[in-house]
Structure formats: C-alpha cells, structure tokens
Short mmCIF file of C-alpha atoms and ligand atoms in Angstrom, two decimals:
data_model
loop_
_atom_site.label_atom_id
_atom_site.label_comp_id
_atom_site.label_asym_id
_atom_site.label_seq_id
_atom_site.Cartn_x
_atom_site.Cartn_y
_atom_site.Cartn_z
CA UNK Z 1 4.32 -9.65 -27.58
CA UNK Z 2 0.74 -8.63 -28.43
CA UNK Z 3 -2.05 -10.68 -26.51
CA UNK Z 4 -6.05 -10.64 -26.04
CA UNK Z 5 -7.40 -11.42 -22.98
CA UNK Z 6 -11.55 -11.12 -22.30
CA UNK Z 7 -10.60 -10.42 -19.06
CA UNK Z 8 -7.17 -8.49 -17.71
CA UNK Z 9 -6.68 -8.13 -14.01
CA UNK Z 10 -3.59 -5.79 -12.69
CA UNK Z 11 -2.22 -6.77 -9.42
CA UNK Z 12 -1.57 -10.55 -8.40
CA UNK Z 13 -2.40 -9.28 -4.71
CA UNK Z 14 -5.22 -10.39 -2.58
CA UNK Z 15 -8.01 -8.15 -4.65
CA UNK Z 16 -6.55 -9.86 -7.81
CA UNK Z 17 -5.68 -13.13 -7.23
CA UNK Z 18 -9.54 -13.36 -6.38
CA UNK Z 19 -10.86 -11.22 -9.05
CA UNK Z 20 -8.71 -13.91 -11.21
CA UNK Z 21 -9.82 -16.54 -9.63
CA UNK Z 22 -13.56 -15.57 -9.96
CA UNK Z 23 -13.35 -14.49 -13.77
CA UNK Z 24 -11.66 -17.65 -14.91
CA UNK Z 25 -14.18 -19.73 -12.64
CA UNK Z 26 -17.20 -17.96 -14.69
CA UNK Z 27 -15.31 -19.62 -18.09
CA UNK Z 28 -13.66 -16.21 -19.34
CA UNK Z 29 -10.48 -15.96 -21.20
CA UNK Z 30 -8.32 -14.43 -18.06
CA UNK Z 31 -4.45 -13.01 -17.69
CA UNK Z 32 -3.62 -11.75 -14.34
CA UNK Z 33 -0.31 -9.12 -14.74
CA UNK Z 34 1.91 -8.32 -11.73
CA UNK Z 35 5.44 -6.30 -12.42
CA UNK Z 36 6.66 -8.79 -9.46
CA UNK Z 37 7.80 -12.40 -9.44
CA UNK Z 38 5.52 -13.32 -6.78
CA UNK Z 39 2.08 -13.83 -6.44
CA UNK Z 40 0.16 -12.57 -3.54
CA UNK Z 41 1.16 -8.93 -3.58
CA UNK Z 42 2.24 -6.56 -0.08
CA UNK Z 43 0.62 -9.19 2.26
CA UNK Z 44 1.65 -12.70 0.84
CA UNK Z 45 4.85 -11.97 -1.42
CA UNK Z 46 4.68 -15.19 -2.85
CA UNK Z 47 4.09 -19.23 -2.23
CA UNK Z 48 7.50 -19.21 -0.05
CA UNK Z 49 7.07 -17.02 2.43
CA UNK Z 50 3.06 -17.35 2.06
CA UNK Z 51 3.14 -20.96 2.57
CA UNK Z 52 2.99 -21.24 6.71
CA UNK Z 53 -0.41 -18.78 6.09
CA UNK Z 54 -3.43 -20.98 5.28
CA UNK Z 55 -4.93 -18.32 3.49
CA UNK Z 56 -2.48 -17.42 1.19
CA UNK Z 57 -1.76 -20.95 0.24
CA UNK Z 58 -5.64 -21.56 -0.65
CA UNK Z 59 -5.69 -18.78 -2.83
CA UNK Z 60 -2.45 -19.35 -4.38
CA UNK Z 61 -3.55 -22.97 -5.18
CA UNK Z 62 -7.16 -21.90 -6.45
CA UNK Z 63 -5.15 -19.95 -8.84
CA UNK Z 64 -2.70 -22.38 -9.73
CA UNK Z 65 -5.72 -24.91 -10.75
CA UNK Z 66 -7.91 -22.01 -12.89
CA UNK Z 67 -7.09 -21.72 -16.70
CA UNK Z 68 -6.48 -18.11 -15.79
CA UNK Z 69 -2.68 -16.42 -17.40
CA UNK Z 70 -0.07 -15.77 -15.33
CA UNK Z 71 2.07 -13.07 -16.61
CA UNK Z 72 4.60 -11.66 -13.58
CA UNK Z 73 7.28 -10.12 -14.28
CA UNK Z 74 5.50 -7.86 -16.79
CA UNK Z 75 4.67 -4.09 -15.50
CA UNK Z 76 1.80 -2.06 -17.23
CA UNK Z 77 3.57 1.04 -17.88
CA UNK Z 78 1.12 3.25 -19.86
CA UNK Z 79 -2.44 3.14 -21.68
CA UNK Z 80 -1.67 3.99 -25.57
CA UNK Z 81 -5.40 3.52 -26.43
CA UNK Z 82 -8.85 2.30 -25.23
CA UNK Z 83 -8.93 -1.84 -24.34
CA UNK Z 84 -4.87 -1.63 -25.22
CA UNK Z 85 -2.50 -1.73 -22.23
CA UNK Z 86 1.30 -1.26 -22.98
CA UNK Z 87 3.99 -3.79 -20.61
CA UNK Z 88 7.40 -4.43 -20.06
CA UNK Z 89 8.44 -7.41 -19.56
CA UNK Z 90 11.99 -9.40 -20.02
CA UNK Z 91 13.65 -6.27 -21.55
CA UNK Z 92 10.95 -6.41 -24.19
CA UNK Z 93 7.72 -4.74 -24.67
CA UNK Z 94 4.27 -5.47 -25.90
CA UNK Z 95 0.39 -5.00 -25.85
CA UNK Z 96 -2.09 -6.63 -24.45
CA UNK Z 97 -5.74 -6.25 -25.43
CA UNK Z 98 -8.69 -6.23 -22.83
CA UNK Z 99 -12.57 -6.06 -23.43
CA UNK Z 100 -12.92 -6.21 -19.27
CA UNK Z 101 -10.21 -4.85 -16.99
CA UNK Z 102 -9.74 -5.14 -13.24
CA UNK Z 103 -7.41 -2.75 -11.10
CA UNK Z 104 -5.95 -4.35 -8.46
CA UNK Z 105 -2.77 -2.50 -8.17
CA UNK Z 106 -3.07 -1.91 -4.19
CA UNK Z 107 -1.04 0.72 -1.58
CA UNK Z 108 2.16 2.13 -0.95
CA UNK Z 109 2.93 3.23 2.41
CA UNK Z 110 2.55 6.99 3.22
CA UNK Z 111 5.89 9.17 4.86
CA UNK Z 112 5.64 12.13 6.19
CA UNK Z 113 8.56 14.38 6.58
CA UNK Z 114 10.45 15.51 9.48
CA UNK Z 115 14.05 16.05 10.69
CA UNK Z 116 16.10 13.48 9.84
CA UNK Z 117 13.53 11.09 8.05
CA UNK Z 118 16.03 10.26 5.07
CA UNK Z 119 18.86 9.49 7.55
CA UNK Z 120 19.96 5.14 6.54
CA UNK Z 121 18.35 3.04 8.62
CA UNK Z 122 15.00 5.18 8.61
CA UNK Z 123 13.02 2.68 6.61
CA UNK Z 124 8.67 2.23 6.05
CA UNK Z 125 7.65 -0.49 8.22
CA UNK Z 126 6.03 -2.45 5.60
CA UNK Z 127 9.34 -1.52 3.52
CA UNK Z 128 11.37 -3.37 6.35
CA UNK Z 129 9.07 -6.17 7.08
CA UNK Z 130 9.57 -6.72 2.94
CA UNK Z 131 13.10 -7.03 3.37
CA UNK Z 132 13.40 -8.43 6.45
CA UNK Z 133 11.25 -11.84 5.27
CA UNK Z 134 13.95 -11.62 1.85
CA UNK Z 135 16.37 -12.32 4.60
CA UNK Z 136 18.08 -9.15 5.57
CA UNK Z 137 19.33 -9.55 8.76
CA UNK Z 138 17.88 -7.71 12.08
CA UNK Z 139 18.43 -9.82 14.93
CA UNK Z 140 20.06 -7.70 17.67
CA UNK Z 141 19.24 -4.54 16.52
CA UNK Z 142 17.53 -1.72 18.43
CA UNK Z 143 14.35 -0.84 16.24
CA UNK Z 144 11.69 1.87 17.06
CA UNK Z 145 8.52 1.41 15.56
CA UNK Z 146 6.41 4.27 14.66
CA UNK Z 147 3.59 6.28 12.61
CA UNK Z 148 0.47 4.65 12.45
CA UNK Z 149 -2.16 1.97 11.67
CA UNK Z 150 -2.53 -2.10 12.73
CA UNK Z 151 0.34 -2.58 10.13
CA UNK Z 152 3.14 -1.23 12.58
CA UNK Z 153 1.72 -4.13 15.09
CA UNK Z 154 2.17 -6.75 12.36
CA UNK Z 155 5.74 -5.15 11.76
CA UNK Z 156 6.67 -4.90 15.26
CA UNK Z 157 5.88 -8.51 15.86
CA UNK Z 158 7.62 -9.91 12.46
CA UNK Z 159 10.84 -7.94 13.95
CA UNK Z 160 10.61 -9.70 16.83
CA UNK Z 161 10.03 -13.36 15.30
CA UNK Z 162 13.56 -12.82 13.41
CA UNK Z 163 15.40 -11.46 16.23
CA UNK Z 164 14.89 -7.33 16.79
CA UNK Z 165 14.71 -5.88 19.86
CA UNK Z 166 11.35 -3.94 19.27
CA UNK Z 167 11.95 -0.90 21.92
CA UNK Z 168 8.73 0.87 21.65
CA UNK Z 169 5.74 0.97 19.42
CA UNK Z 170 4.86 4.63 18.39
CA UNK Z 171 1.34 5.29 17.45
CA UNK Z 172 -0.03 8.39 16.81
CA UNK Z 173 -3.78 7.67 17.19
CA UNK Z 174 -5.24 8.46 20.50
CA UNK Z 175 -5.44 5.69 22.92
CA UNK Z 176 -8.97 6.51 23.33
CA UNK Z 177 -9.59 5.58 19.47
CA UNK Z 178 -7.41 2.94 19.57
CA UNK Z 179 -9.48 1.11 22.56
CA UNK Z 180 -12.60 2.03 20.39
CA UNK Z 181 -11.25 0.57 17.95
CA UNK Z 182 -10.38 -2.72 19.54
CA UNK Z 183 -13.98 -2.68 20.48
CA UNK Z 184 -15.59 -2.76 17.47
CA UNK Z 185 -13.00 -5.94 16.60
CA UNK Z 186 -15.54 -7.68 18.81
CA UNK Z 187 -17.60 -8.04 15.45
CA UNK Z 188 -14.48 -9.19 13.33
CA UNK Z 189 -13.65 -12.39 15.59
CA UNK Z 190 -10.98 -13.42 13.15
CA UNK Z 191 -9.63 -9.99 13.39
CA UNK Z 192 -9.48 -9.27 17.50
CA UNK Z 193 -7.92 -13.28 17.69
CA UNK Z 194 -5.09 -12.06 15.14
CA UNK Z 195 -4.54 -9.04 16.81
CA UNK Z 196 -4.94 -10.44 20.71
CA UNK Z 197 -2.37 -12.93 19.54
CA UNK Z 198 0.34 -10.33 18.57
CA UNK Z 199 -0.14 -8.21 21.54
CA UNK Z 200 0.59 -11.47 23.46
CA UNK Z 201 3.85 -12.12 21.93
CA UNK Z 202 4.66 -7.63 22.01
CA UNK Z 203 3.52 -8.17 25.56
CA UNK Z 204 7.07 -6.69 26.79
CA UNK Z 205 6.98 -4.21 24.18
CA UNK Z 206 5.84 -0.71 25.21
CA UNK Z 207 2.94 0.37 22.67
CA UNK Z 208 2.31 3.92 23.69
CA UNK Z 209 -0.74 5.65 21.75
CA UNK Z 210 -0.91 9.03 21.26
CA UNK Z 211 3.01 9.47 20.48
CA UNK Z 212 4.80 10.46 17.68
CA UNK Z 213 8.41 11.17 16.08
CA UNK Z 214 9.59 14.88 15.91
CA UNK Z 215 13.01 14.10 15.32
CA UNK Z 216 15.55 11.42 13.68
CA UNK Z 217 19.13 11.65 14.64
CA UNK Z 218 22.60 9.92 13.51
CA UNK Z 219 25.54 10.77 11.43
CA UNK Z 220 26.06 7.74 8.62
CA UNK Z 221 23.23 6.06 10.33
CA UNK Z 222 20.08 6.90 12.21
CA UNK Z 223 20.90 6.34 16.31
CA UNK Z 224 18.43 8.29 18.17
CA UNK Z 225 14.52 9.22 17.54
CA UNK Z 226 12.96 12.15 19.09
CA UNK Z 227 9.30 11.23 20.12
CA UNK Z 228 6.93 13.18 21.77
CA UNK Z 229 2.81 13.39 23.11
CA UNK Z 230 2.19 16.75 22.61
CA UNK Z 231 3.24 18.06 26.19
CA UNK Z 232 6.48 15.72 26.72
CA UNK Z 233 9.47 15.12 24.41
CA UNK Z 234 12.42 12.38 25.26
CA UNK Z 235 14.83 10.60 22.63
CA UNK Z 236 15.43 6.96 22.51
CA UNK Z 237 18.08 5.17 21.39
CA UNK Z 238 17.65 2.91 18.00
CA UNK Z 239 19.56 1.07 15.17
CA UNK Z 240 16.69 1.62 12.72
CA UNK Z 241 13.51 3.21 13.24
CA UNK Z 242 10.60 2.24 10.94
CA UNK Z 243 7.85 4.58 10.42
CA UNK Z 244 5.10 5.15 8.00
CA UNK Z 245 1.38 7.40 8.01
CA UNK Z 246 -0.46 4.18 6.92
CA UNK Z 247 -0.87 3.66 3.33
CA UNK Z 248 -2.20 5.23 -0.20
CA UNK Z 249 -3.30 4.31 -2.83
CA UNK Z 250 -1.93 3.37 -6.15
CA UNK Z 251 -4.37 5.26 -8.25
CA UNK Z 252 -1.88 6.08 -11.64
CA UNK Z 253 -3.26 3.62 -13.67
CA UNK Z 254 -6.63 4.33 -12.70
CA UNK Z 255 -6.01 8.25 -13.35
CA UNK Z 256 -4.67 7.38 -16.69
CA UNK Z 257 -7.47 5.59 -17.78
CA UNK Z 258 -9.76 8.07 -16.66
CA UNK Z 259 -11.79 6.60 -13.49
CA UNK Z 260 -12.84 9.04 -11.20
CA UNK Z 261 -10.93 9.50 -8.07
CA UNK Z 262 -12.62 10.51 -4.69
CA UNK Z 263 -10.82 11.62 -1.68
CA UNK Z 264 -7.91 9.68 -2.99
CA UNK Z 265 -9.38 6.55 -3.77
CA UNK Z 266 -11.28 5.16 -7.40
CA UNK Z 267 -14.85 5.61 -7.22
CA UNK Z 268 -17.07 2.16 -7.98
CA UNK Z 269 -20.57 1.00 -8.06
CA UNK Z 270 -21.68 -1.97 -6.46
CA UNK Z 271 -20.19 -4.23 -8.83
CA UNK Z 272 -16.72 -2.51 -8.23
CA UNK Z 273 -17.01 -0.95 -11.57
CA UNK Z 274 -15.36 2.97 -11.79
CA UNK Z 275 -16.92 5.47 -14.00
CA UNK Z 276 -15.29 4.10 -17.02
CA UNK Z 277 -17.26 1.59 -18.96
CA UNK Z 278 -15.50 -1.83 -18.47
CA UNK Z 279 -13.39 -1.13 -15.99
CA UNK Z 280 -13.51 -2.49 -12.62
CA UNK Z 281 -11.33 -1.76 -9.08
CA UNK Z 282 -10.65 -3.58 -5.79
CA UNK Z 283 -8.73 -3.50 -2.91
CA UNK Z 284 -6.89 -0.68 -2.10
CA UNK Z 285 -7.30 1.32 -4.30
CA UNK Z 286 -11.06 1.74 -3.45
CA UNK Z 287 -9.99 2.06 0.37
CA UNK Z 288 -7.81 0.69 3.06
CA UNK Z 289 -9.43 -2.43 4.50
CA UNK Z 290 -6.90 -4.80 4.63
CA UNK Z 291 -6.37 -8.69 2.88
CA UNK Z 292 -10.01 -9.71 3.50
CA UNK Z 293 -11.74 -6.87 2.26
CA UNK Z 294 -9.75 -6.88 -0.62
CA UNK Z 295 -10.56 -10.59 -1.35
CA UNK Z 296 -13.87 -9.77 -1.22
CA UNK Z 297 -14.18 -6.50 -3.15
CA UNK Z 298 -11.56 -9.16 -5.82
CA UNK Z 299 -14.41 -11.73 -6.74
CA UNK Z 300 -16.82 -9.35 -6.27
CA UNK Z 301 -15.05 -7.59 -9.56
CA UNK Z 302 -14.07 -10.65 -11.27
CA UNK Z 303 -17.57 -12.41 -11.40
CA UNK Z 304 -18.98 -8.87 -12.18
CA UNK Z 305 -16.33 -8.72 -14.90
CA UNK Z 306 -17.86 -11.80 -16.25
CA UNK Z 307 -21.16 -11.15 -16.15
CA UNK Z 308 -21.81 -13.69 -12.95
CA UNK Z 309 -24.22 -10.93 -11.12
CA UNK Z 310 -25.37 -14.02 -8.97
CA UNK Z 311 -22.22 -14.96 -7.38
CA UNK Z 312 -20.87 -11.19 -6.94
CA UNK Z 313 -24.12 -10.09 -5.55
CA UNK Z 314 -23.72 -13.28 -2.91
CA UNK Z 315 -20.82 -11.55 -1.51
CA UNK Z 316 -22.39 -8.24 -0.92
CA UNK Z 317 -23.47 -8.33 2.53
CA UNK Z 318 -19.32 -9.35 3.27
CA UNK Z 319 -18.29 -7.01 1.70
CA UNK Z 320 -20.79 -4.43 3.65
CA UNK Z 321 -18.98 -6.42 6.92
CA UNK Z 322 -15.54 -5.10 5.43
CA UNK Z 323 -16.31 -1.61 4.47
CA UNK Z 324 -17.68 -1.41 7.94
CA UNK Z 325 -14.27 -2.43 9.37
CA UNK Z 326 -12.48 -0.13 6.93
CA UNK Z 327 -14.62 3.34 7.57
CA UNK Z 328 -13.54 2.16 11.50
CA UNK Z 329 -9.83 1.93 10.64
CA UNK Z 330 -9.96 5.48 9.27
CA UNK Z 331 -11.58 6.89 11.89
CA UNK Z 332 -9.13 5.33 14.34
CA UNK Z 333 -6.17 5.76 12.33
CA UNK Z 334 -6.93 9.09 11.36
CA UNK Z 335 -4.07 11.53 11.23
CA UNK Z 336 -3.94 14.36 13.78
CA UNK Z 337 -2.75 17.99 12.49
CA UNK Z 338 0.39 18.22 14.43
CA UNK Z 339 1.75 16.07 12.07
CA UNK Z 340 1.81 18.21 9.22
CA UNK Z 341 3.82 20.83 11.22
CA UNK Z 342 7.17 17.89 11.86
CA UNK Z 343 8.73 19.18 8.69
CA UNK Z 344 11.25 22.17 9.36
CA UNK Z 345 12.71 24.62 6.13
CA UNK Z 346 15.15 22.42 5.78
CA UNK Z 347 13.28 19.20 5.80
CA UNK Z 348 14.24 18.11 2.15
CA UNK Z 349 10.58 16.88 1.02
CA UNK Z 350 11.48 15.53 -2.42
CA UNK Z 351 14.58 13.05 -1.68
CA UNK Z 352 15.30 12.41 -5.20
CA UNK Z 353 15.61 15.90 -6.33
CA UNK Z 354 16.53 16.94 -3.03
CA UNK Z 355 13.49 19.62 -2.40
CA UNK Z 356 13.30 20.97 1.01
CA UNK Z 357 9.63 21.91 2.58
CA UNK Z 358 10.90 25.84 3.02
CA UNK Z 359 11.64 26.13 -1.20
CA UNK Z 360 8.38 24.03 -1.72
CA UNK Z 361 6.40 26.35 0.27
CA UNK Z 362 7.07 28.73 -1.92
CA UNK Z 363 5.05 27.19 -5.23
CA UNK Z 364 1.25 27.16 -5.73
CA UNK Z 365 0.75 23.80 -6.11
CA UNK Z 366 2.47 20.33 -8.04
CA UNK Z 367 2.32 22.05 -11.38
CA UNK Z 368 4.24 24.89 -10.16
CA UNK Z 369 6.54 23.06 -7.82
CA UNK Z 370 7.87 20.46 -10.65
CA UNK Z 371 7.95 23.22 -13.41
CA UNK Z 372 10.52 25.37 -11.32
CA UNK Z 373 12.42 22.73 -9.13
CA UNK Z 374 12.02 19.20 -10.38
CA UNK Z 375 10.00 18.41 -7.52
CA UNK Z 376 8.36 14.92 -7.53
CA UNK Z 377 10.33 13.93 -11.04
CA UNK Z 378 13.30 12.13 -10.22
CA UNK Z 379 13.08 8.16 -9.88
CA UNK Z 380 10.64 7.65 -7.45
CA UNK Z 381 7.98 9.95 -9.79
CA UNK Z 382 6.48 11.82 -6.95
CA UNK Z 383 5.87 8.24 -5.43
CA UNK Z 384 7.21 9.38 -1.81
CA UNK Z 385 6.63 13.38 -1.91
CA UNK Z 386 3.46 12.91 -3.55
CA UNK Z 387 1.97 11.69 -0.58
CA UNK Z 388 3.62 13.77 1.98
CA UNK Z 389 2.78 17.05 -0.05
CA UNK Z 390 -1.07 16.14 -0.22
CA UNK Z 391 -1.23 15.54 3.13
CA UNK Z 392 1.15 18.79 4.24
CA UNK Z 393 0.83 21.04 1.51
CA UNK Z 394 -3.11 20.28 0.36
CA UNK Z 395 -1.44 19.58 -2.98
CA UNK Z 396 -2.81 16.94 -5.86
CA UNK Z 397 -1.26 16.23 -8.97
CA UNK Z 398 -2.86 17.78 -11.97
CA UNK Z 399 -2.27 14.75 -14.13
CA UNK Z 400 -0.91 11.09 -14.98
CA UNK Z 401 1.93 10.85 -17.48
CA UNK Z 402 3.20 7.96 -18.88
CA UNK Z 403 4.67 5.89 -18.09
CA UNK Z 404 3.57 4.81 -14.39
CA UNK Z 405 6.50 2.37 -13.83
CA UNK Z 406 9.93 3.16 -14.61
CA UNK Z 407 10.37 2.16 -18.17
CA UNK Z 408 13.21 1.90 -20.95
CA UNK Z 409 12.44 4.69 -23.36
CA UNK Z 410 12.06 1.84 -26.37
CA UNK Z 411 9.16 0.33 -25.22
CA UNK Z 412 7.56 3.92 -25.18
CA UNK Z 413 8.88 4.88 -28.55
CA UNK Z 414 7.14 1.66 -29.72
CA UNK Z 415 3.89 2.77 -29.13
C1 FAD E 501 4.96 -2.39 1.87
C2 FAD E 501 3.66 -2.97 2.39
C3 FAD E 501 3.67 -4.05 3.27
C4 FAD E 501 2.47 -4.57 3.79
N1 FAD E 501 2.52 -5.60 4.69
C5 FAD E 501 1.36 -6.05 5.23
C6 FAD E 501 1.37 -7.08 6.23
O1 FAD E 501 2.42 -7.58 6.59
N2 FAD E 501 0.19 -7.46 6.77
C7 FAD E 501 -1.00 -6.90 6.36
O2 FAD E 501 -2.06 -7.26 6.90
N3 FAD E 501 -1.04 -5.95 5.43
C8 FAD E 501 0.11 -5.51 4.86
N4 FAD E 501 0.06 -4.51 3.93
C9 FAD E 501 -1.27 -4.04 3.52
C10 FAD E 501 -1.68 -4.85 2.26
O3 FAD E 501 -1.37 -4.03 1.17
C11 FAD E 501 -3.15 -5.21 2.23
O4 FAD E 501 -3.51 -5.85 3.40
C12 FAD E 501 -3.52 -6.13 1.04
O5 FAD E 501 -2.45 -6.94 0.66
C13 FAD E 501 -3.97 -5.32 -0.13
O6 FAD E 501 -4.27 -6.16 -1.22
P1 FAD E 501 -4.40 -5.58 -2.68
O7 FAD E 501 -4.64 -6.75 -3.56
O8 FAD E 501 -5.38 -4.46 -2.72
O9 FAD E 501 -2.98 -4.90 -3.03
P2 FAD E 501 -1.44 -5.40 -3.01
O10 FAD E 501 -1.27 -6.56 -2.12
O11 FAD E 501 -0.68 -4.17 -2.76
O12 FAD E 501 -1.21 -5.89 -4.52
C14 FAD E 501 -1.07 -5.01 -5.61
C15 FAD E 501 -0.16 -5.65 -6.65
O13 FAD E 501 -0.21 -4.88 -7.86
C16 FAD E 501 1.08 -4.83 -8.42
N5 FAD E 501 1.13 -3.65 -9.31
C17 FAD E 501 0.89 -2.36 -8.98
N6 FAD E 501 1.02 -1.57 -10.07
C18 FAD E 501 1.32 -2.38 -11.11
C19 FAD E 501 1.59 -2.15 -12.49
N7 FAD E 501 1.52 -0.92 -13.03
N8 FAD E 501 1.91 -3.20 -13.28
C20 FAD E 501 1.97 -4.46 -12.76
N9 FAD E 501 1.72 -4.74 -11.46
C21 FAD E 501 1.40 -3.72 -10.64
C22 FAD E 501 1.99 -4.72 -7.19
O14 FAD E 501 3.32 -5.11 -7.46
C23 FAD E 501 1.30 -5.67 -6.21
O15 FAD E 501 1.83 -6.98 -6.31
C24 FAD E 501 1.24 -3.99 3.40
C25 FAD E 501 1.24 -2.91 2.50
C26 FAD E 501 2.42 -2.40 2.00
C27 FAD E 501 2.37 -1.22 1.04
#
C-alpha cells in the first residue's frame, strides 16, 4: 500500500475528526489515520456508543459527508523519511506520503505507583470506563474512584449508569482549588451544566477533595484501598478501584519527527503549527483541555493546513476561551508532592519488566535505567513507567525509537 495524501491527519479523535473535517472542506486531498476501528477517539469511541451524544454524532456525520479518507485500522508506526509515514494495517504494511500533516494522536492516562497498584482489579478510570461501555460487566460491584481531574467525575457517574456501587470519589486536589475551580465554570456555561448534572446524579456519592490512595490491598484481586488526607488514614472496602494522575500526552510521533516538546507537550504557533515546517498539532498533545478545546485547536489546524487563514483565524478568540479553561484545569488539578513519595522499594515501577522504584533509584536517568535493567522496554514501551518516572524520578526519555506502536518486525524490515 503506498498512498499520497495533500493532507494526512493522525488521530480520528475530536482534534482530528475536525482538523479532517476542515481540510477536506477547504477542497484538499485528505486521509484521516486512526490504529482503531472507531472514529471519535478516548471521548466518543465510535458512532455506537457516540450516538445518544449530539456532539459526537454531528461530527461523525460532517465527516461521513466530506471527501476526506478514512483509513482505521491502520497505525503509524515509524517516520522512515521526510513527508513519508510508515503503517500497519491488515497484517500488511505500507507508506503513505504527506505534503501537510496534522497530529492528533491525543492522551493516555497517567499512574503513579504505590503499594499494590498492579494488584487485578486496579484499573485507569478512563481504562474502565473504555471497557465498561464494550460491555464488561460492573453492576454490583464495590468501586473506589480515585487520583485526579473532572475525568474521575465522568467515570464515577458512567459506573453508576451501568450498575456500580461508586463508594467514594478520591480526589487529590484541594477542595479549596476544586471550588475555585467550579467558579471559574461560571464562564464555560456548557461546562458547569455538564458537570452540575453529574454531581446531581453522584449526589449520594461521597466526593472527598484533598484525599488520596497510599495503599491497594487483595490477594488474586484488589479488596481494600488505603486512602488518606495527609493527617488521617482509613481503608475501605472495594471490588475494583480505578485511579489515574490525569492524563499525558502522546508526544512519540511528534518526537520522532522532530517538533519541539515543552513541558511535555508539542510546541505550536497560532496556526497550531510545531517547529517543523508542515507539520501541525491539536488536542492533547498541545495540552489537556478536554473535547471542545480539542475541536477547536482541530479546524484551527486543518484550515491552517490548507491554507484557509480566514476560517482558522475566525476561531481564535475560542480557542483563547479554551486555553483559558485548560491553564485553570492545571492549576486545579495540579499534583501535590506527597504523591511522589506513595511508591515504597518494593513498588515494582516498570510492570512489564518487573522494575521496582528501590533498583530504579539506583540509575541516573532512562538511558541508564533501560541499558542495565530493561526498564520501560517490555510491551507497553515505557508507555506506563514513562509517566510515573517523569513525574517521581524527574526522568525524560532521551529519544524516540521506532517503531511507536507495537509492530511485526516485517513491516520494519520493509522500510
Ligand atoms: C482512556 C481515556 C478515556 C477518556 N474518557 C473521557 C471521557 O469519558 N470524557 C471526557 O470528557 N474525556 C475523556 N478523556 C479525555 C479525552 O482524551 C479528551 O477529552 C479528548 O477526547 C481528546 O481529544 P483528542 O482528539 O486530542 O485525542 P483522542 O480522543 O485521544 O484521540 C487520539 C486518537 O489518535 C489515535 N492514535 C494515537 N497514536 C496513533 C498512531 N500512532 N497511529 C494511529 N492512530 C493513533 C488514538 O487511537 C486515538 O483514537 C479520556 C482520555 C483517555 C486517555
């Protein structure tokens, strides 16, 4: 498979279903790639599940009706050269050609390590909200909720629509910044409605600021979580406990393609173009703002893309809305330092290559760690530790290898 495309956009989540959208609007020859059979990314995961959100269905539609490529299913697993990307898709591989590219590749959710945090049924809450609208089943259980950020109230209240009993929410901001936050909702209607609805329905649901976990307990199965304020500790009992730091970046492909990185997240101009000539980000990867901020910061990049400096520069003062909304969820959300003391020795950091925090200690920095224990190079390629050691250990990795996605070792060869 070798394909040209004026236009490529990676991600078919809210940042690039819009960018799409906007490029093949402005008349451009447009593929949008997503390594998952859905479109819609994190939020939306697809027309089924998206179709009760009014939102998600426009988009999806406005899509649908562009001349813009679909190709899901296919996952961009290196850069071999400038304006050449290198996929997988079907059990086959190919290359597909780009004079304009868009990064929308989005977050994962961040884990921080602590005593029992790989015990089963210790899950990310996004993670668990994922599988939980594929169908797996949670009605009845006991589920603590925990970490931090808005997401664990969208969680908490999707657990509850299919049945969970939702015991406490955990969150590890300060009430004080949590109220401020709410505050400035005031100037995000749409926002404070959303969220004033879900506290409605979590009404009997405990959400205590200020609180986090210490401690996960269970033999084949987590069954108790150790939470604490600072000055008190007590252990509840749970059937799964859900918790996750907020979210980070996917910033790989933008590493391997050599845009700049700030403080974890691609640098852009106003256009959402990075320091690399012809290449353009959105969404989360720029910063953690949520589905409308990336829809914005989306056709901002796609009309830019396509030359259409009229219509992206229309959506500027949104945007400026949005980022204002985003600095305010990291300043709520913010993570206090006690959390980077949860691990103990024998907190294993690195699950795949089973690395505990004491023998990581002991190395300089990623380079060092990987070269002498395998650190961050099993499966999950540093996906999981990667985040947890920045945020415990100060560490950052030196450099992007190919390829970015688990990939079969032909389609690398064929390069
Ligand atoms: C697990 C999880 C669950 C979430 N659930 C919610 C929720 O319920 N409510 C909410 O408000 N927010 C949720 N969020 C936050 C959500 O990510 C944002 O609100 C918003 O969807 C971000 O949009 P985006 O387009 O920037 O990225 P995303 O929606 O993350 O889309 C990025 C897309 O890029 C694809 N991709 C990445 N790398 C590659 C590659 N190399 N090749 C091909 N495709 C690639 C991914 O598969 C994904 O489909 C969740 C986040 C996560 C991580």
């Amino acid at each position: 498979m070798t394909s040209h495309f004026e236009i490529v956009i990676i991600g078919a989540g809210p940042a690039g279903l819009a960018a799409a959208c906007a490029a093949a609007e402005s008349d451009k020859r447009v593929a949008l790639i997503d390594d998952t059979p859905w479109l819609g990314g994190q939020i939306w995961r697809g027309q089924q599940t998206s179709s009760s959100i009014p939102q998600a269905r426009q988009w999806i539609e406005r899509f649908r009706r562009s001349s813009a490529t679909l190709l899901d299913r296919t996952a961009v697993i290196a850069v071999p050269r400038p304006g050449e990307l290198l996929v997988e898709r079907e059990g086959g591989s190919g290359e597909i050609h780009w004079e304009k590219l868009v990064l929308a590749t989005g977050a994962r959710e961040l884990f921080l390590p602590f005593p029992g945090w790989t015990l089963p049924g210790v899950i990310g809450p996004g993670g668990l909200q994922a599988l939980v609208k594929n169908g797996w089943p949670v009605r009845g259980q006991r589920v603590v909720v925990a970490g931090s950020g808005p997401l664990l109230f969208a969680v908490a209240d999707g657990l509850q629509h299919y049945g969970a009993k939702v015991t406490t929410i955990a969150e590890q901001a300060s009430w004080n910044r949590v109220v401020d936050f709410g505050l400035m909702l005031l100037g995000h209607p749409s926002k404070l409605f959303q969220a004033a609805a879900i506290k409605w329905r979590l009404r009997d649901v405990p959400y205590r600021c200020g609180v986090w976990p210490t401690k996960a307990e269970g033999t084949e199965q987590v069954r108790r979580v150790t939470l604490t304020d600072g000055t008190r500790t007590w252990s509840e009992d749970c059937d799964l406990l859900a918790c996750g730091f907020g979210l980070e970046p996917n910033v790989e492909l933008p590493l391997a393609l050599g845009c700049e990185v700030t403080d974890g997240f691609v640098r852009v101009s106003k256009w959402q173009l990075t320091t690399v000539a012809g290449v353009y980000a959105a969404g989360q990867l720029t910063g953690i703002g949520g589905a409308d901020c990336a829809l914005t910061e989306g056709q901002i990049a796609g009309y830019a893309a396509a030359g259409n400096r009229a219509r992206a520069e229309s959506l500027f003062a949104q945007r400026a809305s949005w980022h204002h909304f985003r600095s305010a969820l990291a300043e709520a959300f913010a993570l206090r330092p006690q959390l980077k003391t949860l691990a103990s020795d024998e907190t294993v950091v690195c699950r795949c290559e089973d690395v505990s925090f004491g023998k990581m200690k002991l190395f300089n920095g990623w380079r060092d760690a990987k070269l002498q224990s395998r650190c961050g190079m099993g499966p999950c390629q540093g996906r999981i530790c990667g985040g947890a050691a920045k945020a415990i250990l100060g560490w950052t990795p030196e450099s992007v290898r190919p390829p970015v996605l688990p990939a079969q070792v032909k389609s690398l060869i064929s390069t």
